[in-house]
Tab-separated table of N, CA and C in Angstrom:
chain	number	residue	atom	x	y	z
R	1	MET	N	-18.298	38.497	12.539
R	1	MET	CA	-18.040	39.071	11.243
R	1	MET	C	-18.511	40.515	11.247
R	2	GLN	N	-17.753	41.360	10.607
R	2	GLN	CA	-18.079	42.777	10.528
R	2	GLN	C	-19.274	42.996	9.621
R	3	SER	N	-20.130	43.925	9.988
R	3	SER	CA	-21.250	44.349	9.159
R	3	SER	C	-21.069	45.816	8.813
R	4	TYR	N	-21.720	46.242	7.730
R	4	TYR	CA	-21.573	47.603	7.225
R	4	TYR	C	-22.931	48.263	7.070
R	5	THR	N	-22.996	49.561	7.382
R	5	THR	CA	-24.217	50.317	7.125
R	5	THR	C	-24.329	50.541	5.623
R	6	ILE	N	-25.492	50.980	5.193
R	6	ILE	CA	-25.696	51.273	3.774
R	6	ILE	C	-24.699	52.341	3.313
R	7	GLY	N	-24.472	53.356	4.126
R	7	GLY	CA	-23.526	54.420	3.769
R	7	GLY	C	-22.097	53.910	3.646
R	8	GLN	N	-21.675	53.063	4.589
R	8	GLN	CA	-20.325	52.494	4.521
R	8	GLN	C	-20.186	51.602	3.290
R	9	ALA	N	-21.201	50.786	3.032
R	9	ALA	CA	-21.167	49.914	1.859
R	9	ALA	C	-21.091	50.732	0.576
R	10	ALA	N	-21.844	51.815	0.518
R	10	ALA	CA	-21.832	52.675	-0.670
R	10	ALA	C	-20.430	53.223	-0.916
R	11	ARG	N	-19.771	53.688	0.144
R	11	ARG	CA	-18.419	54.232	0.001
R	11	ARG	C	-17.456	53.164	-0.513
R	12	LEU	N	-17.567	51.949	0.025
R	12	LEU	CA	-16.682	50.867	-0.394
R	12	LEU	C	-16.952	50.436	-1.838
R	13	LEU	N	-18.212	50.535	-2.257
R	13	LEU	CA	-18.582	50.150	-3.619
R	13	LEU	C	-18.362	51.276	-4.627
R	14	GLY	N	-18.108	52.493	-4.142
R	14	GLY	CA	-17.881	53.629	-5.042
R	14	GLY	C	-19.161	54.168	-5.647
R	15	VAL	N	-20.284	54.059	-4.899
R	15	VAL	CA	-21.571	54.562	-5.377
R	15	VAL	C	-22.192	55.440	-4.297
R	16	SER	N	-23.307	56.081	-4.636
R	16	SER	CA	-24.001	56.910	-3.653
R	16	SER	C	-24.781	56.023	-2.675
R	17	PRO	N	-25.060	56.537	-1.482
R	17	PRO	CA	-25.887	55.776	-0.546
R	17	PRO	C	-27.270	55.444	-1.133
R	18	ASP	N	-27.825	56.345	-1.945
R	18	ASP	CA	-29.116	56.070	-2.572
R	18	ASP	C	-29.038	54.862	-3.501
R	19	THR	N	-27.944	54.746	-4.252
R	19	THR	CA	-27.773	53.589	-5.139
R	19	THR	C	-27.669	52.315	-4.319
R	20	ALA	N	-26.861	52.324	-3.264
R	20	ALA	CA	-26.713	51.143	-2.413
R	20	ALA	C	-28.053	50.770	-1.778
R	21	ARG	N	-28.834	51.759	-1.366
R	21	ARG	CA	-30.142	51.508	-0.774
R	21	ARG	C	-31.091	50.877	-1.800
R	22	ARG	N	-31.072	51.392	-3.034
R	22	ARG	CA	-31.924	50.820	-4.088
R	22	ARG	C	-31.531	49.370	-4.369
R	23	TRP	N	-30.224	49.083	-4.396
R	23	TRP	CA	-29.769	47.709	-4.617
R	23	TRP	C	-30.263	46.801	-3.494
R	24	ALA	N	-30.187	47.286	-2.261
R	24	ALA	CA	-30.661	46.493	-1.129
R	24	ALA	C	-32.181	46.298	-1.210
R	25	ASP	N	-32.916	47.358	-1.555
R	25	ASP	CA	-34.370	47.265	-1.679
R	25	ASP	C	-34.770	46.275	-2.774
R	26	ALA	N	-33.961	46.198	-3.829
R	26	ALA	CA	-34.246	45.293	-4.941
R	26	ALA	C	-33.804	43.856	-4.644
R	27	GLY	N	-33.168	43.645	-3.501
R	27	GLY	CA	-32.736	42.308	-3.122
R	27	GLY	C	-31.421	41.868	-3.752
R	28	ARG	N	-30.670	42.813	-4.324
R	28	ARG	CA	-29.386	42.445	-4.923
R	28	ARG	C	-28.352	42.099	-3.860
R	29	VAL	N	-28.512	42.662	-2.668
R	29	VAL	CA	-27.636	42.336	-1.546
R	29	VAL	C	-28.503	42.279	-0.292
R	30	ALA	N	-28.298	41.242	0.519
R	30	ALA	CA	-29.131	41.025	1.707
R	30	ALA	C	-28.740	41.983	2.831
R	31	THR	N	-29.738	42.445	3.556
R	31	THR	CA	-29.507	43.299	4.722
R	31	THR	C	-30.218	42.705	5.932
R	32	HIS	N	-29.790	43.164	7.103
R	32	HIS	CA	-30.470	42.840	8.351
R	32	HIS	C	-30.443	44.093	9.212
R	33	ARG	N	-31.217	44.127	10.256
R	33	ARG	CA	-31.293	45.317	11.113
R	33	ARG	C	-30.589	45.064	12.446
R	34	ASP	N	-29.918	46.110	12.937
R	34	ASP	CA	-29.289	46.005	14.256
R	34	ASP	C	-30.286	46.439	15.330
R	35	GLU	N	-29.834	46.499	16.574
R	35	GLU	CA	-30.706	46.852	17.698
R	35	GLU	C	-31.307	48.247	17.538
R	36	ALA	N	-30.595	49.143	16.863
R	36	ALA	CA	-31.067	50.513	16.669
R	36	ALA	C	-31.955	50.644	15.432
R	37	GLY	N	-32.158	49.548	14.712
R	37	GLY	CA	-33.016	49.589	13.528
R	37	GLY	C	-32.300	49.950	12.239
R	38	ARG	N	-30.976	50.127	12.305
R	38	ARG	CA	-30.219	50.453	11.085
R	38	ARG	C	-30.074	49.216	10.215
R	39	ARG	N	-30.143	49.421	8.900
R	39	ARG	CA	-29.928	48.314	7.973
R	39	ARG	C	-28.440	48.069	7.816
R	40	LEU	N	-28.041	46.807	7.968
R	40	LEU	CA	-26.641	46.424	7.868
R	40	LEU	C	-26.481	45.339	6.818
R	41	ILE	N	-25.278	45.298	6.224
R	41	ILE	CA	-24.922	44.267	5.256
R	41	ILE	C	-23.752	43.485	5.833
R	42	ASP	N	-23.879	42.159	5.881
R	42	ASP	CA	-22.814	41.293	6.366
R	42	ASP	C	-21.566	41.471	5.496
R	43	GLY	N	-20.395	41.476	6.108
R	43	GLY	CA	-19.146	41.698	5.385
R	43	GLY	C	-18.899	40.703	4.265
R	44	ARG	N	-19.172	39.421	4.502
R	44	ARG	CA	-18.959	38.409	3.456
R	44	ARG	C	-19.926	38.621	2.293
R	45	ALA	N	-21.167	38.979	2.587
R	45	ALA	CA	-22.147	39.243	1.528
R	45	ALA	C	-21.727	40.472	0.721
R	46	LEU	N	-21.231	41.491	1.413
R	46	LEU	CA	-20.786	42.693	0.713
R	46	LEU	C	-19.557	42.402	-0.151
R	47	ALA	N	-18.650	41.556	0.345
R	47	ALA	CA	-17.470	41.191	-0.441
R	47	ALA	C	-17.884	40.499	-1.736
R	48	ALA	N	-18.805	39.550	-1.645
R	48	ALA	CA	-19.278	38.842	-2.842
R	48	ALA	C	-19.995	39.796	-3.790
R	49	PHE	N	-20.825	40.668	-3.242
R	49	PHE	CA	-21.558	41.614	-4.073
R	49	PHE	C	-20.618	42.612	-4.742
R	50	SER	N	-19.552	43.020	-4.030
R	50	SER	CA	-18.615	43.985	-4.610
R	50	SER	C	-17.899	43.409	-5.829
R	51	ILE	N	-17.652	42.102	-5.823
R	51	ILE	CA	-17.050	41.459	-6.996
R	51	ILE	C	-18.017	41.539	-8.168
R	52	GLU	N	-19.286	41.224	-7.911
R	52	GLU	CA	-20.311	41.304	-8.958
R	52	GLU	C	-20.399	42.718	-9.535
R	53	VAL	N	-20.425	43.723	-8.665
R	53	VAL	CA	-20.520	45.111	-9.110
R	53	VAL	C	-19.270	45.500	-9.901
R	54	GLY	N	-18.101	45.093	-9.417
R	54	GLY	CA	-16.849	45.416	-10.101
R	54	GLY	C	-16.770	44.805	-11.481
R	55	GLN	N	-17.246	43.585	-11.635
R	55	GLN	CA	-17.212	42.923	-12.943
R	55	GLN	C	-18.195	43.550	-13.907
R	56	SER	N	-19.336	44.002	-13.424
R	56	SER	CA	-20.332	44.598	-14.315
R	56	SER	C	-19.993	46.040	-14.670
R	57	ALA	N	-19.074	46.674	-13.937
R	57	ALA	CA	-18.733	48.068	-14.196
R	57	ALA	C	-17.649	48.226	-15.244
R	58	GLY	N	-17.135	47.139	-15.772
R	58	GLY	CA	-16.010	47.193	-16.693
R	58	GLY	C	-16.194	48.066	-17.912
R	59	GLY	N	-17.383	48.102	-18.511
R	59	GLY	CA	-17.571	48.838	-19.749
R	59	GLY	C	-18.069	50.251	-19.581
R	60	GLU	N	-18.327	50.690	-18.367
R	60	GLU	CA	-18.880	52.018	-18.153
R	60	GLU	C	-17.790	53.077	-18.215
R	61	ASP	N	-18.161	54.261	-18.721
R	61	ASP	CA	-17.218	55.375	-18.822
R	61	ASP	C	-17.339	56.257	-17.587
R	62	GLU	N	-16.793	55.798	-16.474
R	62	GLU	CA	-16.823	56.541	-15.225
R	62	GLU	C	-15.421	57.017	-14.892
R	63	ALA	N	-15.353	58.073	-14.091
R	63	ALA	CA	-14.061	58.557	-13.622
R	63	ALA	C	-13.456	57.495	-12.712
R	64	PRO	N	-12.144	57.320	-12.719
R	64	PRO	CA	-11.531	56.321	-11.844
R	64	PRO	C	-11.761	56.671	-10.371
R	65	TYR	N	-11.877	55.652	-9.539
R	65	TYR	CA	-12.109	55.808	-8.111
R	65	TYR	C	-10.753	55.852	-7.426
R	66	THR	N	-10.152	57.040	-7.380
R	66	THR	CA	-8.835	57.190	-6.781
R	66	THR	C	-8.788	58.466	-5.943
R	67	SER	N	-7.733	58.606	-5.181
R	67	SER	CA	-7.483	59.841	-4.455
R	67	SER	C	-6.104	60.349	-4.866
R	68	ALA	N	-5.778	61.519	-4.399
R	68	ALA	CA	-4.486	62.106	-4.742
R	68	ALA	C	-3.320	61.237	-4.278
R	69	ARG	N	-3.524	60.465	-3.213
R	69	ARG	CA	-2.447	59.624	-2.685
R	69	ARG	C	-2.548	58.186	-3.166
R	70	ASN	N	-3.368	57.950	-4.194
R	70	ASN	CA	-3.518	56.600	-4.744
R	70	ASN	C	-3.955	55.592	-3.699
R	71	ALA	N	-4.900	55.983	-2.878
R	71	ALA	CA	-5.460	55.084	-1.873
R	71	ALA	C	-6.790	54.554	-2.398
R	72	PHE	N	-6.981	53.238	-2.307
R	72	PHE	CA	-8.193	52.591	-2.778
R	72	PHE	C	-8.891	51.920	-1.599
R	73	PRO	N	-9.793	52.636	-0.898
R	73	PRO	CA	-10.525	51.988	0.182
R	73	PRO	C	-11.495	50.980	-0.412
R	74	GLY	N	-11.557	49.815	0.193
R	74	GLY	CA	-12.438	48.787	-0.341
R	74	GLY	C	-12.695	47.698	0.667
R	75	ILE	N	-13.065	46.547	0.150
R	75	ILE	CA	-13.396	45.417	0.997
R	75	ILE	C	-12.586	44.211	0.551
R	76	VAL	N	-12.070	43.467	1.506
R	76	VAL	CA	-11.275	42.277	1.201
R	76	VAL	C	-12.211	41.205	0.651
R	77	THR	N	-11.898	40.706	-0.559
R	77	THR	CA	-12.741	39.698	-1.197
R	77	THR	C	-12.091	38.320	-1.221
R	78	ALA	N	-10.780	38.241	-1.000
R	78	ALA	CA	-10.102	36.946	-0.972
R	78	ALA	C	-8.788	37.062	-0.220
R	79	VAL	N	-8.455	36.025	0.533
R	79	VAL	CA	-7.167	35.914	1.205
R	79	VAL	C	-6.681	34.489	0.973
R	80	LYS	N	-5.537	34.349	0.312
R	80	LYS	CA	-4.969	33.034	0.046
R	80	LYS	C	-3.627	32.957	0.754
R	81	LEU	N	-3.533	32.077	1.736
R	81	LEU	CA	-2.325	31.954	2.540
R	81	LEU	C	-1.477	30.779	2.076
R	82	GLY	N	-0.187	31.025	1.884
R	82	GLY	CA	0.771	29.962	1.633
R	82	GLY	C	1.606	29.763	2.879
R	83	ASP	N	2.678	28.984	2.769
R	83	ASP	CA	3.541	28.763	3.920
R	83	ASP	C	4.261	30.037	4.340
R	84	VAL	N	4.691	30.828	3.358
R	84	VAL	CA	5.450	32.048	3.631
R	84	VAL	C	4.755	33.287	3.075
R	85	ALA	N	4.188	33.174	1.875
R	85	ALA	CA	3.578	34.312	1.193
R	85	ALA	C	2.058	34.231	1.262
R	86	ALA	N	1.422	35.342	0.930
R	86	ALA	CA	-0.036	35.412	0.896
R	86	ALA	C	-0.464	36.326	-0.242
R	87	GLN	N	-1.691	36.116	-0.693
R	87	GLN	CA	-2.283	36.959	-1.730
R	87	GLN	C	-3.584	37.517	-1.176
R	88	VAL	N	-3.753	38.838	-1.261
R	88	VAL	CA	-4.951	39.500	-0.768
R	88	VAL	C	-5.588	40.252	-1.926
R	89	GLU	N	-6.897	40.051	-2.108
R	89	GLU	CA	-7.643	40.762	-3.145
R	89	GLU	C	-8.592	41.740	-2.472
R	90	ILE	N	-8.651	42.955	-3.024
R	90	ILE	CA	-9.553	43.989	-2.528
R	90	ILE	C	-10.374	44.498	-3.694
R	91	GLN	N	-11.680	44.648	-3.490
R	91	GLN	CA	-12.551	45.271	-4.471
R	91	GLN	C	-12.810	46.678	-3.973
R	92	ALA	N	-12.361	47.659	-4.732
R	92	ALA	CA	-12.511	49.069	-4.377
R	92	ALA	C	-13.339	49.730	-5.470
R	93	GLY	N	-14.643	49.802	-5.254
R	93	GLY	CA	-15.525	50.269	-6.317
R	93	GLY	C	-15.400	49.313	-7.486
R	94	PRO	N	-15.157	49.829	-8.698
R	94	PRO	CA	-15.033	48.941	-9.850
R	94	PRO	C	-13.642	48.326	-9.997
R	95	HIS	N	-12.734	48.662	-9.091
R	95	HIS	CA	-11.346	48.214	-9.210
R	95	HIS	C	-11.062	46.998	-8.339
R	96	ARG	N	-10.431	45.992	-8.924
R	96	ARG	CA	-9.971	44.811	-8.190
R	96	ARG	C	-8.463	44.931	-8.062
R	97	LEU	N	-7.967	44.946	-6.834
R	97	LEU	CA	-6.537	45.052	-6.592
R	97	LEU	C	-6.055	43.790	-5.902
R	98	VAL	N	-4.893	43.326	-6.311
R	98	VAL	CA	-4.306	42.115	-5.742
R	98	VAL	C	-2.920	42.465	-5.216
R	99	SER	N	-2.640	42.064	-3.988
R	99	SER	CA	-1.340	42.322	-3.399
R	99	SER	C	-0.718	41.013	-2.918
R	100	LEU	N	0.553	40.845	-3.181
R	100	LEU	CA	1.314	39.714	-2.658
R	100	LEU	C	2.140	40.233	-1.489
R	101	LEU	N	1.981	39.621	-0.341
R	101	LEU	CA	2.715	40.037	0.844
R	101	LEU	C	3.014	38.802	1.686
R	102	THR	N	3.706	38.998	2.775
R	102	THR	CA	4.055	37.843	3.601
R	102	THR	C	2.833	37.365	4.376
R	103	ARG	N	2.831	36.088	4.678
R	103	ARG	CA	1.761	35.506	5.501
R	103	ARG	C	1.738	36.194	6.862
R	104	GLU	N	2.932	36.467	7.397
R	104	GLU	CA	3.036	37.119	8.697
R	104	GLU	C	2.321	38.475	8.688
R	105	ALA	N	2.493	39.252	7.617
R	105	ALA	CA	1.848	40.565	7.525
R	105	ALA	C	0.326	40.419	7.523
R	106	VAL	N	-0.181	39.452	6.766
R	106	VAL	CA	-1.629	39.220	6.712
R	106	VAL	C	-2.149	38.835	8.099
R	107	GLU	N	-1.426	37.975	8.784
R	107	GLU	CA	-1.855	37.548	10.121
R	107	GLU	C	-1.779	38.692	11.126
R	108	GLU	N	-0.735	39.518	11.060
R	108	GLU	CA	-0.615	40.655	11.973
R	108	GLU	C	-1.731	41.668	11.758
R	109	LEU	N	-2.121	41.881	10.482
R	109	LEU	CA	-3.210	42.807	10.176
R	109	LEU	C	-4.573	42.188	10.462
R	110	GLY	N	-4.607	40.874	10.594
R	110	GLY	CA	-5.877	40.193	10.831
R	110	GLY	C	-6.811	40.266	9.642
R	111	LEU	N	-6.244	40.284	8.437
R	111	LEU	CA	-7.066	40.430	7.233
R	111	LEU	C	-7.901	39.179	6.988
R	112	GLU	N	-9.178	39.387	6.681
R	112	GLU	CA	-10.065	38.291	6.318
R	112	GLU	C	-11.146	38.822	5.387
R	113	VAL	N	-11.756	37.917	4.651
R	113	VAL	CA	-12.797	38.289	3.696
R	113	VAL	C	-13.920	39.019	4.418
R	114	GLY	N	-14.356	40.126	3.823
R	114	GLY	CA	-15.466	40.902	4.363
R	114	GLY	C	-15.064	42.097	5.182
R	115	MET	N	-13.776	42.242	5.488
R	115	MET	CA	-13.369	43.388	6.288
R	115	MET	C	-12.911	44.532	5.391
R	116	GLN	N	-12.998	45.721	5.916
R	116	GLN	CA	-12.599	46.918	5.196
R	116	GLN	C	-11.082	47.051	5.239
R	117	ALA	N	-10.506	47.441	4.113
R	117	ALA	CA	-9.059	47.669	4.034
R	117	ALA	C	-8.805	48.692	2.933
R	118	THR	N	-7.639	49.279	2.949
R	118	THR	CA	-7.261	50.247	1.932
R	118	THR	C	-5.998	49.767	1.241
R	119	ALA	N	-6.042	49.717	-0.086
R	119	ALA	CA	-4.853	49.387	-0.878
R	119	ALA	C	-4.199	50.698	-1.271
R	120	ARG	N	-2.926	50.833	-0.991
R	120	ARG	CA	-2.174	52.022	-1.390
R	120	ARG	C	-1.197	51.604	-2.466
R	121	VAL	N	-1.254	52.308	-3.582
R	121	VAL	CA	-0.467	51.940	-4.750
R	121	VAL	C	0.645	52.957	-4.945
R	122	LYS	N	1.867	52.447	-5.044
R	122	LYS	CA	3.012	53.284	-5.357
R	122	LYS	C	3.840	52.506	-6.361
R	123	SER	N	3.987	53.050	-7.548
R	123	SER	CA	4.720	52.382	-8.619
R	123	SER	C	4.076	51.027	-8.890
R	124	THR	N	4.808	49.950	-8.783
R	124	THR	CA	4.246	48.629	-9.045
R	124	THR	C	3.911	47.876	-7.767
R	125	ASN	N	4.031	48.524	-6.620
R	125	ASN	CA	3.757	47.869	-5.344
R	125	ASN	C	2.386	48.258	-4.818
R	126	VAL	N	1.659	47.316	-4.251
R	126	VAL	CA	0.392	47.589	-3.595
R	126	VAL	C	0.564	47.276	-2.120
R	127	HIS	N	0.341	48.281	-1.285
R	127	HIS	CA	0.462	48.128	0.165
R	127	HIS	C	-0.950	48.098	0.757
R	128	ILE	N	-1.189	47.290	1.755
R	128	ILE	CA	-2.500	47.159	2.370
R	128	ILE	C	-2.484	47.772	3.759
R	129	ASP	N	-3.440	48.672	4.022
R	129	ASP	CA	-3.652	49.252	5.346
R	129	ASP	C	-4.973	48.741	5.874
R	130	ARG	N	-5.000	48.256	7.084
R	130	ARG	CA	-6.265	47.869	7.696
R	130	ARG	C	-6.943	49.135	8.194
R	131	THR	N	-8.230	49.312	7.872
R	131	THR	CA	-8.952	50.518	8.297
R	131	THR	C	-10.044	50.190	9.257
């Protein structure tokens, strides 16, 4: 399973590295250390925590977390596979994005909960890029 540094987690959550570090210090999200001594967050733990953060951010008056190209880098929080179609959920800062795509596309991208991905929005379509 992929793990994320505090800085990577902060970017995916749409907060500063200092905020992510304070959350980790407070025990809101579990960390472990790698061989080099860096603090890492397990991808599945970060996915679950990103949902919590996204739900609690609903009432805050913050600028939207977007780019000029409508790209939403985030973390995959759910993958539901059907026989032909699939549903992928991404938490990008306070934004939860859901995309319906083919099962084949999900399998080719190797999408799974806890991995980093970018949702690209154009009109009413959400496209997923593996990052």
